[in-house]
Amino acid sequence: VFEPTGDLRRLDQGGQIASLTQKAIACDSVGFAELSVDILGRGKALRFRARGYSMHPLVRDGDVLLVQPADPSALRRGDLVLFRNRKGEMVVHRMIRRVGRNGALRFEFKGDRLAGPDELVPVTQIFGQVSSLERDGTCIDVRQPGMRLLGLAVAWLSPLDPRWIRSVAWLKALIQKAPLVSKYLG
Amino acid sequence: LNLAEQRYERNPDFVFRKIVDEMILVPIRADVADMEGIYTLNEVGAFIWDKLDGQATISEIEAAVQEEYDAGAATIAEDVAAFIRELDAVGAVRRI
């Protein structure tokens, strides 16, 4: 990578010539997709801060997500999945259904707050599955049975308009009474 | 042991990537890469990182920096040592 050039390279004056700086990398930054694919491909989990509102109220802007490497064949309807869309952006949305089989298998995802699904995603663009969410010191395991049931219900209702879903009193009550979820959703 | 003769090697649990113009180190701790706590290296930092293979001594790394960059020997010696101490403190390298 570093081939001698023969000419001395100029350095910025002031401060240490070699620096190490700690920072966060935003999930909507250029490097995030490349890094996350690399890390999940090594079989390691990824912890990052979510941006956006498409999964509101379960995932809010600024929540911290823990994502495990995903085996696409093991994904279930309602799971929260990290995938790369056609624009090259990394997205966490809910798995709604599988389409096709074997080599032609693709997945349909949708943001809980969005009116329509994303474009179909091939297996090769699926990288991780959300295992937990953190907000204000509260951590919720989204793979526990109650959360899986909630995810499945949301996936089933996904063809409906989200504004209509939010107006359904029994669903609202179910969400707010679920242990831990009520505290998390606030 | 003379500091100049010490050797360090990179911790394989730190992933190094060059993304656009940025040199990034991602620590993986307990099998989790925390994107809230990555590190960026400047050009000289990345140059030194590349040399930390467990074979080169600190004095050899200083000489390599001096061959490549326009800075005084004393500054290079001081800053290379300080930089390696920082890497050691965050667990990015280990002394052989």
Short mmCIF file of C-alpha atoms in Angstrom, two decimals:
data_model
loop_
_atom_site.label_atom_id
_atom_site.label_comp_id
_atom_site.label_asym_id
_atom_site.label_seq_id
_atom_site.Cartn_x
_atom_site.Cartn_y
_atom_site.Cartn_z
CA VAL A 1 0.00 0.00 0.00
CA PHE A 2 2.75 2.41 0.98
CA GLU A 3 5.37 2.41 -1.74
CA PRO A 4 8.32 4.78 -1.27
CA THR A 5 7.96 7.73 -3.60
CA GLY A 6 11.53 9.00 -3.43
CA ASP A 7 10.27 12.47 -2.44
CA LEU A 8 9.65 13.32 1.18
CA ARG A 9 5.97 13.89 1.87
CA ARG A 10 5.12 17.14 3.57
CA LEU A 11 3.41 16.98 6.96
CA ASP A 12 0.95 19.34 8.56
CA GLN A 13 2.77 21.29 11.20
CA GLY A 14 1.38 21.31 14.72
CA GLY A 15 0.24 18.29 16.70
CA GLN A 16 1.54 14.75 16.63
CA ILE A 17 2.59 13.61 13.14
CA ALA A 18 0.75 10.29 13.55
CA SER A 19 -2.74 10.48 14.99
CA LEU A 20 -5.41 8.12 16.22
CA THR A 21 -8.87 9.61 16.70
CA GLN A 22 -11.94 7.89 18.09
CA LYS A 23 -15.27 8.62 16.44
CA ALA A 24 -18.56 7.05 15.40
CA ILE A 25 -19.39 6.05 11.84
CA ALA A 26 -22.91 6.93 10.77
CA CYS A 27 -24.99 4.18 9.19
CA ASP A 28 -25.82 6.49 6.26
CA SER A 29 -22.16 7.33 5.55
CA VAL A 30 -20.28 6.13 2.49
CA GLY A 31 -18.08 3.69 4.39
CA PHE A 32 -20.73 2.05 6.52
CA ALA A 33 -21.97 -0.39 3.87
CA GLU A 34 -18.48 -1.62 3.04
CA LEU A 35 -17.49 -1.97 6.68
CA SER A 36 -20.67 -3.66 7.79
CA VAL A 37 -20.54 -6.22 4.96
CA ASP A 38 -16.91 -6.97 5.84
CA ILE A 39 -17.56 -7.37 9.57
CA LEU A 40 -20.74 -9.44 9.30
CA GLY A 41 -18.96 -11.57 6.65
CA ARG A 42 -16.34 -12.39 9.28
CA GLY A 43 -19.12 -13.79 11.46
CA LYS A 44 -18.98 -10.85 13.90
CA ALA A 45 -21.89 -8.77 15.18
CA LEU A 46 -22.34 -5.09 14.45
CA ARG A 47 -23.49 -2.36 16.85
CA PHE A 48 -24.53 0.98 15.36
CA ARG A 49 -26.86 3.93 15.77
CA ALA A 50 -29.96 3.88 13.56
CA ARG A 51 -30.98 6.89 11.50
CA GLY A 52 -34.43 7.67 10.12
CA TYR A 53 -38.06 7.06 10.91
CA SER A 54 -39.17 4.23 8.61
CA MET A 55 -39.39 1.70 11.49
CA HIS A 56 -41.02 4.06 13.98
CA PRO A 57 -42.15 3.49 16.70
CA LEU A 58 -40.17 0.28 17.30
CA VAL A 59 -36.88 1.71 16.00
CA ARG A 60 -36.42 5.43 16.43
CA ASP A 61 -33.84 7.80 15.07
CA GLY A 62 -30.81 7.46 17.38
CA ASP A 63 -31.59 4.00 18.77
CA VAL A 64 -28.65 1.62 18.89
CA LEU A 65 -29.07 -1.71 17.09
CA LEU A 66 -27.14 -4.92 17.57
CA VAL A 67 -27.08 -6.95 14.36
CA GLN A 68 -25.91 -10.56 14.08
CA PRO A 69 -24.72 -12.23 10.85
CA ALA A 70 -27.81 -13.62 9.11
CA ASP A 71 -28.48 -16.93 7.47
CA PRO A 72 -31.13 -15.93 4.90
CA SER A 73 -32.60 -19.45 4.89
CA ALA A 74 -33.34 -19.11 8.62
CA LEU A 75 -35.12 -15.74 8.40
CA ARG A 76 -38.72 -15.69 9.48
CA ARG A 77 -41.57 -13.41 8.63
CA GLY A 78 -41.50 -10.39 10.92
CA ASP A 79 -37.72 -10.46 11.54
CA LEU A 80 -35.79 -7.18 11.41
CA VAL A 81 -33.16 -7.59 8.73
CA LEU A 82 -30.14 -5.58 7.56
CA PHE A 83 -29.87 -5.62 3.78
CA ARG A 84 -28.37 -3.52 0.98
CA ASN A 85 -30.81 -1.89 -1.42
CA ARG A 86 -30.25 -1.11 -5.10
CA LYS A 87 -28.81 2.30 -4.23
CA GLY A 88 -26.13 0.57 -2.14
CA GLU A 89 -27.61 1.83 1.15
CA MET A 90 -27.79 -0.42 4.20
CA VAL A 91 -31.37 -0.65 5.45
CA VAL A 92 -33.07 -2.30 8.42
CA HIS A 93 -36.66 -3.22 7.59
CA ARG A 94 -39.06 -6.00 8.49
CA MET A 95 -39.18 -9.20 6.45
CA ILE A 96 -42.66 -9.58 4.98
CA ARG A 97 -42.40 -12.61 2.72
CA ARG A 98 -40.18 -14.82 0.58
CA VAL A 99 -40.65 -14.90 -3.17
CA GLY A 100 -39.37 -17.73 -5.40
CA ARG A 101 -37.19 -20.67 -4.46
CA ASN A 102 -33.57 -21.77 -4.24
CA GLY A 103 -31.37 -19.79 -6.66
CA ALA A 104 -34.15 -17.33 -7.45
CA LEU A 105 -35.13 -16.77 -3.83
CA ARG A 106 -35.80 -13.13 -2.98
CA PHE A 107 -37.22 -11.35 0.02
CA GLU A 108 -39.74 -8.58 0.47
CA PHE A 109 -39.09 -6.04 3.23
CA LYS A 110 -41.02 -3.06 4.49
CA GLY A 111 -40.51 -0.26 6.97
CA ASP A 112 -43.29 -0.42 9.59
CA ARG A 113 -44.17 3.22 9.02
CA LEU A 114 -44.01 3.12 5.22
CA ALA A 115 -47.02 2.63 2.99
CA GLY A 116 -45.40 0.17 0.59
CA PRO A 117 -42.70 -2.52 0.53
CA ASP A 118 -39.13 -2.15 -0.69
CA GLU A 119 -38.03 -3.66 -4.00
CA LEU A 120 -37.42 -7.42 -3.80
CA VAL A 121 -34.00 -8.21 -2.33
CA PRO A 122 -31.87 -11.19 -3.45
CA VAL A 123 -30.21 -13.46 -0.88
CA THR A 124 -26.79 -12.02 -1.73
CA GLN A 125 -27.78 -8.59 -0.38
CA ILE A 126 -28.94 -9.84 3.02
CA PHE A 127 -26.29 -9.46 5.70
CA GLY A 128 -27.68 -9.35 9.21
CA GLN A 129 -30.55 -9.75 11.60
CA VAL A 130 -31.29 -7.34 14.43
CA SER A 131 -31.06 -9.09 17.79
CA SER A 132 -31.58 -6.17 20.16
CA LEU A 133 -32.35 -2.47 20.41
CA GLU A 134 -31.11 0.05 22.95
CA ARG A 135 -32.74 3.34 23.85
CA ASP A 136 -32.11 5.52 26.92
CA GLY A 137 -30.47 2.67 28.80
CA THR A 138 -33.24 0.17 28.02
CA CYS A 139 -32.29 -2.86 25.95
CA ILE A 140 -34.90 -5.04 24.31
CA ASP A 141 -34.26 -8.45 22.81
CA VAL A 142 -36.28 -8.46 19.59
CA ARG A 143 -35.93 -12.24 19.24
CA GLN A 144 -37.85 -13.02 22.41
CA PRO A 145 -41.22 -14.74 21.79
CA GLY A 146 -43.37 -11.65 22.56
CA MET A 147 -41.43 -9.50 20.15
CA ARG A 148 -41.49 -12.21 17.48
CA LEU A 149 -45.27 -12.40 17.83
CA LEU A 150 -45.53 -8.64 17.54
CA GLY A 151 -43.26 -8.70 14.47
CA LEU A 152 -45.35 -11.41 12.88
CA ALA A 153 -48.54 -9.40 13.53
CA VAL A 154 -47.02 -6.30 11.95
CA ALA A 155 -45.84 -8.36 8.95
CA TRP A 156 -49.35 -9.83 8.52
CA LEU A 157 -50.90 -6.37 8.66
CA SER A 158 -48.29 -4.87 6.34
CA PRO A 159 -50.47 -4.84 3.20
CA LEU A 160 -52.76 -2.43 5.05
CA ASP A 161 -52.23 1.30 5.24
CA PRO A 162 -50.09 2.05 8.33
CA ARG A 163 -52.33 5.01 9.25
CA TRP A 164 -55.24 2.59 9.53
CA ILE A 165 -53.19 0.15 11.62
CA ARG A 166 -52.26 2.89 14.06
CA SER A 167 -55.92 3.66 14.57
CA VAL A 168 -56.80 0.08 15.55
CA ALA A 169 -57.37 0.30 19.29
CA TRP A 170 -56.83 -3.39 20.09
CA LEU A 171 -53.46 -3.47 18.37
CA LYS A 172 -52.38 -0.33 20.16
CA ALA A 173 -53.46 -1.87 23.46
CA LEU A 174 -51.62 -5.13 22.68
CA ILE A 175 -48.42 -3.25 21.91
CA GLN A 176 -48.62 -1.06 24.98
CA LYS A 177 -49.42 -3.91 27.38
CA ALA A 178 -46.60 -6.15 26.23
CA PRO A 179 -43.97 -6.41 29.00
CA LEU A 180 -40.97 -4.17 28.40
CA VAL A 181 -42.33 -3.04 25.05
CA SER A 182 -44.56 -0.46 26.70
CA LYS A 183 -41.60 1.06 28.49
CA TYR A 184 -39.56 0.94 25.32
CA LEU A 185 -42.20 2.49 23.09
CA GLY A 186 -43.00 5.12 25.74
CA LEU B 1 14.58 -3.38 27.28
CA ASN B 2 15.44 -0.46 25.04
CA LEU B 3 12.21 1.01 23.63
CA ALA B 4 13.77 1.46 20.20
CA GLU B 5 14.36 -2.30 19.91
CA GLN B 6 10.84 -3.32 20.89
CA ARG B 7 8.55 -4.93 18.34
CA TYR B 8 4.77 -4.68 18.16
CA GLU B 9 2.22 -6.52 16.09
CA ARG B 10 -1.28 -5.56 15.05
CA ASN B 11 -4.19 -7.08 16.96
CA PRO B 12 -6.11 -9.15 14.37
CA ASP B 13 -9.33 -8.13 16.13
CA PHE B 14 -8.87 -4.62 14.75
CA VAL B 15 -10.13 -4.38 11.17
CA PHE B 16 -8.28 -1.82 9.03
CA ARG B 17 -10.01 -0.38 5.97
CA LYS B 18 -9.32 2.54 3.71
CA ILE B 19 -12.65 4.06 2.77
CA VAL B 20 -12.59 6.93 0.33
CA ASP B 21 -9.82 9.09 1.86
CA GLU B 22 -10.23 7.87 5.39
CA MET B 23 -8.17 5.19 7.12
CA ILE B 24 -10.39 3.37 9.61
CA LEU B 25 -9.71 0.91 12.41
CA VAL B 26 -12.68 -1.00 13.75
CA PRO B 27 -12.18 -2.80 17.06
CA ILE B 28 -13.98 -6.11 17.48
CA ARG B 29 -14.52 -6.85 21.15
CA ALA B 30 -16.42 -9.89 22.42
CA ASP B 31 -17.33 -10.64 18.77
CA VAL B 32 -19.03 -7.24 18.35
CA ALA B 33 -17.78 -4.39 16.14
CA ASP B 34 -19.01 -1.17 17.71
CA MET B 35 -19.46 1.47 15.00
CA GLU B 36 -19.92 4.04 17.76
CA GLY B 37 -16.27 3.60 18.76
CA ILE B 38 -14.13 3.25 15.64
CA TYR B 39 -10.79 4.98 15.13
CA THR B 40 -9.46 7.00 12.25
CA LEU B 41 -5.76 7.24 11.43
CA ASN B 42 -4.08 10.05 9.57
CA GLU B 43 -1.70 9.23 6.74
CA VAL B 44 1.37 8.80 8.92
CA GLY B 45 -0.62 6.77 11.42
CA ALA B 46 -1.73 4.41 8.65
CA PHE B 47 1.88 4.20 7.40
CA ILE B 48 3.05 3.14 10.86
CA TRP B 49 0.11 0.73 11.26
CA ASP B 50 1.22 -0.98 8.07
CA LYS B 51 4.71 -1.50 9.53
CA LEU B 52 3.53 -3.05 12.82
CA ASP B 53 4.03 -6.62 11.68
CA GLY B 54 5.89 -7.95 14.71
CA GLN B 55 9.15 -7.97 12.72
CA ALA B 56 10.17 -4.32 12.54
CA THR B 57 11.57 -2.66 15.66
CA ILE B 58 10.40 0.80 16.67
CA SER B 59 13.73 2.27 15.51
CA GLU B 60 13.26 0.62 12.11
CA ILE B 61 9.77 2.07 11.89
CA GLU B 62 11.13 5.50 12.80
CA ALA B 63 13.72 5.16 10.03
CA ALA B 64 11.00 4.19 7.54
CA VAL B 65 8.95 7.26 8.54
CA GLN B 66 12.03 9.45 8.20
CA GLU B 67 12.68 8.12 4.70
CA GLU B 68 9.16 8.96 3.64
CA TYR B 69 8.18 12.12 5.48
CA ASP B 70 9.58 15.58 5.97
CA ALA B 71 10.11 15.85 9.73
CA GLY B 72 13.03 15.99 12.15
CA ALA B 73 14.43 12.78 13.66
CA ALA B 74 13.62 13.83 17.22
CA THR B 75 10.02 14.68 16.35
CA ILE B 76 9.60 11.38 14.51
CA ALA B 77 11.10 9.35 17.37
CA GLU B 78 8.86 11.07 19.93
CA ASP B 79 5.68 10.89 17.85
CA VAL B 80 6.11 7.30 16.64
CA ALA B 81 6.59 6.15 20.24
CA ALA B 82 3.59 8.21 21.42
CA PHE B 83 1.42 6.85 18.61
CA ILE B 84 2.35 3.23 19.35
CA ARG B 85 1.61 3.83 23.04
CA GLU B 86 -1.85 5.10 22.04
CA LEU B 87 -2.44 2.02 19.90
CA ASP B 88 -1.28 -0.18 22.78
CA ALA B 89 -3.59 1.61 25.21
CA VAL B 90 -6.68 0.86 23.10
CA GLY B 91 -5.58 -2.74 22.48
CA ALA B 92 -4.86 -2.30 18.77
CA VAL B 93 -1.31 -3.65 19.03
CA ARG B 94 0.59 -5.96 21.35
CA ARG B 95 4.24 -6.09 22.21
CA ILE B 96 6.12 -9.18 21.06
#
